[in-house]
Structure formats: C-alpha cells, structure tokens
CSV table of C-alpha atoms in Angstrom, one decimal:
chain,number,residue,atom,x,y,z
F,1,MET,CA,-12.2,22.9,-5.9
F,2,GLY,CA,-13.0,18.9,-6.4
F,3,ARG,CA,-16.5,17.6,-7.0
F,4,LEU,CA,-17.6,16.7,-3.9
F,5,GLY,CA,-16.1,20.4,-2.6
F,6,ALA,CA,-18.6,22.1,-4.8
F,7,SER,CA,-21.6,20.1,-4.1
F,8,HIS,CA,-21.1,20.2,-0.3
F,9,SER,CA,-20.3,24.3,-0.8
F,10,LEU,CA,-23.5,24.3,-3.3
F,11,ALA,CA,-25.6,22.7,-0.5
F,12,GLY,CA,-25.2,24.5,2.4
F,13,SER,CA,-25.5,27.6,0.1
F,14,GLY,CA,-28.9,26.5,-1.0
F,15,VAL,CA,-30.2,25.4,2.6
F,16,SER,CA,-29.2,28.9,3.6
F,17,ALA,CA,-31.0,30.6,0.4
F,18,HIS,CA,-34.7,28.4,0.8
F,19,PHE,CA,-34.0,28.1,5.1
F,20,ARG,CA,-34.0,31.4,5.7
F,21,HIS,CA,-37.4,32.1,6.6
F,22,VAL,CA,-38.3,29.2,8.3
F,23,HIS,CA,-38.6,28.7,12.0
F,24,ALA,CA,-38.4,25.7,15.1
F,25,GLY,CA,-41.5,23.8,14.4
F,26,LYS,CA,-41.9,23.0,11.1
F,27,SER,CA,-40.9,20.6,8.4
F,28,ALA,CA,-39.2,20.4,5.6
F,29,GLY,CA,-39.8,17.0,3.2
F,30,LEU,CA,-37.0,16.6,0.5
F,31,ASP,CA,-35.9,14.3,-1.7
F,32,SER,CA,-32.6,12.0,-1.5
F,33,MET,CA,-30.8,13.6,-4.0
F,34,ARG,CA,-27.4,13.6,-1.7
F,35,ALA,CA,-27.2,17.7,-1.3
F,36,HIS,CA,-30.2,16.8,0.6
F,37,ILE,CA,-28.9,14.1,3.0
F,38,SER,CA,-25.5,15.3,3.8
F,39,LYS,CA,-24.4,15.9,7.0
F,40,MET,CA,-24.0,19.8,6.7
F,41,VAL,CA,-28.2,19.5,5.7
F,42,LYS,CA,-28.9,17.7,8.2
F,43,ALA,CA,-26.7,19.7,11.1
F,44,ARG,CA,-28.5,23.5,9.7
F,45,CYS,CA,-32.2,21.6,10.2
F,46,ALA,CA,-31.2,20.1,13.4
F,47,ALA,CA,-29.8,23.6,14.8
F,48,LYS,CA,-33.0,25.6,13.2
F,49,GLY,CA,-35.4,23.2,14.7
F,50,VAL,CA,-36.5,22.1,12.0
F,51,GLN,CA,-37.8,18.3,10.9
F,52,MET,CA,-35.9,17.0,8.1
F,53,PHE,CA,-37.8,13.6,5.9
F,54,VAL,CA,-36.7,12.4,3.0
F,55,ILE,CA,-38.4,10.9,0.5
F,56,PRO,CA,-37.6,7.3,-0.5
F,57,GLY,CA,-35.8,7.7,-4.5
F,58,GLY,CA,-38.7,7.1,-7.2
F,59,LEU,CA,-41.7,8.1,-4.5
F,60,THR,CA,-41.1,12.0,-4.8
F,61,PRO,CA,-43.5,11.8,-8.0
F,62,TYR,CA,-46.8,10.4,-5.7
F,63,VAL,CA,-46.2,12.8,-2.6
F,64,GLN,CA,-45.5,16.1,-4.4
F,65,ALA,CA,-48.7,18.2,-5.6
F,66,GLY,CA,-46.9,19.4,-8.9
F,67,ASP,CA,-46.1,16.1,-9.9
F,68,ILE,CA,-49.4,14.7,-9.5
F,69,GLY,CA,-51.1,17.1,-11.9
F,70,ILE,CA,-50.0,20.7,-11.1
F,71,TYR,CA,-47.4,20.5,-13.6
F,72,LYS,CA,-48.6,18.8,-16.3
F,73,SER,CA,-51.6,21.7,-16.9
F,74,PHE,CA,-49.6,24.4,-15.9
F,75,LYS,CA,-47.1,22.7,-19.1
F,76,ASP,CA,-50.6,22.5,-21.1
F,77,LYS,CA,-51.4,25.7,-21.2
F,78,LEU,CA,-47.9,27.2,-21.1
F,79,SER,CA,-46.9,25.3,-24.4
F,80,PRO,CA,-49.6,27.1,-27.1
F,81,ILE,CA,-48.1,30.5,-25.3
F,82,ILE,CA,-44.8,29.6,-26.5
F,83,ASP,CA,-45.5,28.1,-29.8
F,84,SER,CA,-47.7,31.0,-30.6
F,85,TRP,CA,-44.5,33.1,-29.8
F,86,LYS,CA,-42.1,31.0,-32.3
F,87,LYS,CA,-44.8,31.6,-34.7
F,88,SER,CA,-44.6,35.2,-34.4
F,89,ASP,CA,-42.6,38.3,-35.9
F,90,ALA,CA,-41.7,39.2,-32.2
F,91,VAL,CA,-39.0,36.5,-32.1
F,92,LEU,CA,-35.3,38.0,-32.6
F,93,TYR,CA,-32.6,36.2,-35.0
F,94,THR,CA,-28.8,36.1,-34.4
F,95,ARG,CA,-27.0,36.5,-36.6
F,96,GLY,CA,-26.2,33.2,-37.8
F,97,GLY,CA,-30.2,32.8,-38.2
F,98,ASN,CA,-30.4,31.1,-34.5
F,99,PRO,CA,-33.9,32.3,-32.5
F,100,LYS,CA,-32.6,34.3,-29.4
F,101,PRO,CA,-34.0,33.7,-26.3
F,102,PRO,CA,-37.1,36.5,-24.8
F,103,SER,CA,-36.5,38.5,-22.4
F,104,VAL,CA,-36.9,37.5,-18.8
F,105,GLU,CA,-40.7,39.6,-18.5
F,106,THR,CA,-42.2,38.2,-21.6
F,107,VAL,CA,-41.7,34.5,-19.9
F,108,ALA,CA,-42.4,35.9,-16.6
F,109,ASN,CA,-45.9,37.7,-17.9
F,110,TRP,CA,-46.5,33.8,-19.5
F,111,VAL,CA,-45.8,32.0,-17.0
F,112,ASN,CA,-48.7,34.3,-14.8
F,113,VAL,CA,-51.3,33.6,-17.8
F,114,ALA,CA,-50.6,29.7,-17.9
F,115,TRP,CA,-51.5,29.5,-14.3
F,116,ARG,CA,-53.9,31.8,-14.2
F,117,ASP,CA,-55.4,29.1,-16.1
F,118,VAL,CA,-54.7,26.3,-14.6
F,119,PRO,CA,-58.3,25.6,-12.9
F,120,ALA,CA,-58.3,24.9,-9.4
F,121,ASP,CA,-60.1,21.9,-9.0
F,122,VAL,CA,-56.8,21.1,-10.3
F,123,VAL,CA,-54.6,22.3,-7.9
F,124,GLU,CA,-57.3,20.8,-5.1
F,125,ARG,CA,-57.7,17.2,-6.5
F,126,SER,CA,-53.6,17.5,-6.5
F,127,VAL,CA,-52.7,19.1,-2.7
F,128,ALA,CA,-55.2,16.1,-2.4
F,129,ALA,CA,-53.6,13.5,-3.7
F,130,ALA,CA,-50.8,14.8,-2.0
F,131,GLY,CA,-51.7,13.6,1.5
F,132,PHE,CA,-53.6,16.6,2.4
F,133,SER,CA,-57.0,14.5,1.9
F,134,PRO,CA,-58.9,12.7,5.7
F,135,ARG,CA,-58.8,9.8,2.9
F,136,PHE,CA,-55.7,8.0,2.8
F,137,GLY,CA,-56.8,6.3,-0.1
F,138,ASN,CA,-57.3,9.0,-2.5
F,139,TRP,CA,-53.3,9.8,-2.2
F,140,HIS,CA,-51.4,9.1,-5.0
F,141,VAL,CA,-48.5,7.5,-2.8
F,142,ALA,CA,-51.9,5.0,-2.2
F,143,ARG,CA,-51.3,3.9,-5.5
F,144,HIS,CA,-48.7,2.9,-6.7
F,145,ASP,CA,-48.0,-0.4,-7.9
F,146,VAL,CA,-44.9,-1.3,-6.1
F,147,TYR,CA,-45.5,0.1,-2.3
F,148,GLY,CA,-49.1,1.0,-2.8
F,149,GLU,CA,-50.7,-1.8,-1.2
F,150,LEU,CA,-47.6,-2.0,2.2
F,151,PHE,CA,-47.8,1.9,2.3
F,152,CYS,CA,-52.0,1.5,2.8
F,153,SER,CA,-51.3,-1.2,5.1
F,154,LYS,CA,-48.7,0.7,7.4
F,155,TRP,CA,-51.0,3.2,7.7
F,156,LYS,CA,-54.1,1.4,8.7
F,157,GLU,CA,-51.9,-0.3,11.2
F,158,ARG,CA,-50.9,3.5,12.8
F,159,ILE,CA,-54.6,4.4,13.0
F,160,ARG,CA,-54.9,1.4,14.8
F,161,GLU,CA,-52.4,1.5,17.0
F,162,ASN,CA,-53.0,5.5,17.7
F,163,ALA,CA,-56.8,4.6,18.3
F,164,ASP,CA,-55.4,2.6,21.2
F,165,ASP,CA,-53.1,5.1,22.2
F,166,ALA,CA,-56.0,7.2,22.8
F,167,SER,CA,-58.6,4.7,24.3
F,168,ASP,CA,-55.2,4.1,27.0
F,169,SER,CA,-55.2,7.5,28.0
F,170,GLY,CA,-58.5,8.4,28.2
F,171,GLY,CA,-58.6,10.5,24.6
F,172,ALA,CA,-55.7,12.1,25.1
F,173,LEU,CA,-53.3,11.5,22.8
F,174,SER,CA,-49.6,10.8,23.5
F,175,GLU,CA,-46.5,12.3,21.6
F,176,ASP,CA,-45.8,8.5,20.4
F,177,CYS,CA,-48.3,9.1,18.2
F,178,PHE,CA,-47.0,11.7,15.7
F,179,ASP,CA,-43.3,9.8,15.5
F,180,GLU,CA,-42.5,9.0,11.9
F,181,PHE,CA,-43.5,5.6,10.0
F,182,THR,CA,-40.6,3.7,7.8
F,183,ILE,CA,-42.1,1.8,4.5
F,184,TRP,CA,-39.2,-0.7,3.9
F,185,ASP,CA,-39.0,-3.6,1.9
F,186,SER,CA,-37.9,-6.8,3.1
F,187,GLU,CA,-37.0,-7.9,-0.3
F,188,GLU,CA,-34.0,-5.3,-0.3
F,189,SER,CA,-31.3,-4.0,1.3
F,190,VAL,CA,-31.6,-0.4,2.4
C-alpha cells in the first residue's frame, strides 16, 4: 500500500476511534495535518453532525491549553521521577548493557504522580488562555507576534456586529452571530 493509502486508512480508523462517542451538535477542533483535513474526515464529521474547524498551522500552540502551560508543568514534574528511576537499582539491562524500558505499570504510576502534582491554577490559567476566558485579550492567541493584533481587531469587530444584531432584533441574537470567522493574512496566498 502506498504512502497515501496508508495515511488514508489511518485517518479513517483514527476518526472512528476518536469520534466513537461524539454526537451531533458537537465541534471538533483539528490542526491542519493533511489527514485531519481529508475528504474522508470531513465526510465522517458531516455524517455524525459534528462541526469541524481547522486551526491553521503554527497557531495550535496558541489555542491548546496543554501547549500553553500544562505540558511544561507536567514535564517539569515527570523529569525528576524519570531521572530518579534511571539512577536507581530498578533499571534492568539487556545482555548488551543497554537499559530496558520501564514497565507500563511503572510509567502509568509516574504519570499519575506527576499529573497530581501539576497545580490546579496552571491548568485553570492555561484553559483560560486557550480561549475559555471571557476576556479575549487574555487569550494566548491575542499575544501572537504575527496574528495577535489582527485577531483582536477581528474579535472586536465581531463583538460590535453581534451587539448590532442583538439591538436590531430586540435583544435576540440571530444564528448568524455564531458563524465562524477566519483571519486571512492579505499579504500571503492561502
């Protein structure tokens, strides 16, 4: 099977596995990896009634809570545990003198300990910075060196339009208020 066929097959199985419990009315934010934006993935999302949105390349670290702060804290907690294991008598070696990997149970225990030690405020701040804070200026993407200013101006424009729509309709928001918006860099071709 060629490279495209393998990728195509993996994308299909991945969608099935990850979307098994996803129901109509939900949204899925995916990065712009080719397998994620394939026709098959789009068709499966459409068939399940899942709204799909794609995060442009290079912006995922600005909108995913894990990338914003959680993973660093988690890795900072996990590294000393691994280092301690490496220096301990618990490490088993191959006949060639290379260390064998730890058991799955050992690694699962490390992850459990490290995750419990990640401060709740790190998780809360990271989730808020990923866009779950009412103050968009605090969102990590608002501070992006290239798109931050454009994002803020587009978001403010959207807020004004939604306020105008609400006042035009006597306070009730129309469905159009919730349409997606896209930031286009007019200097680059897309």
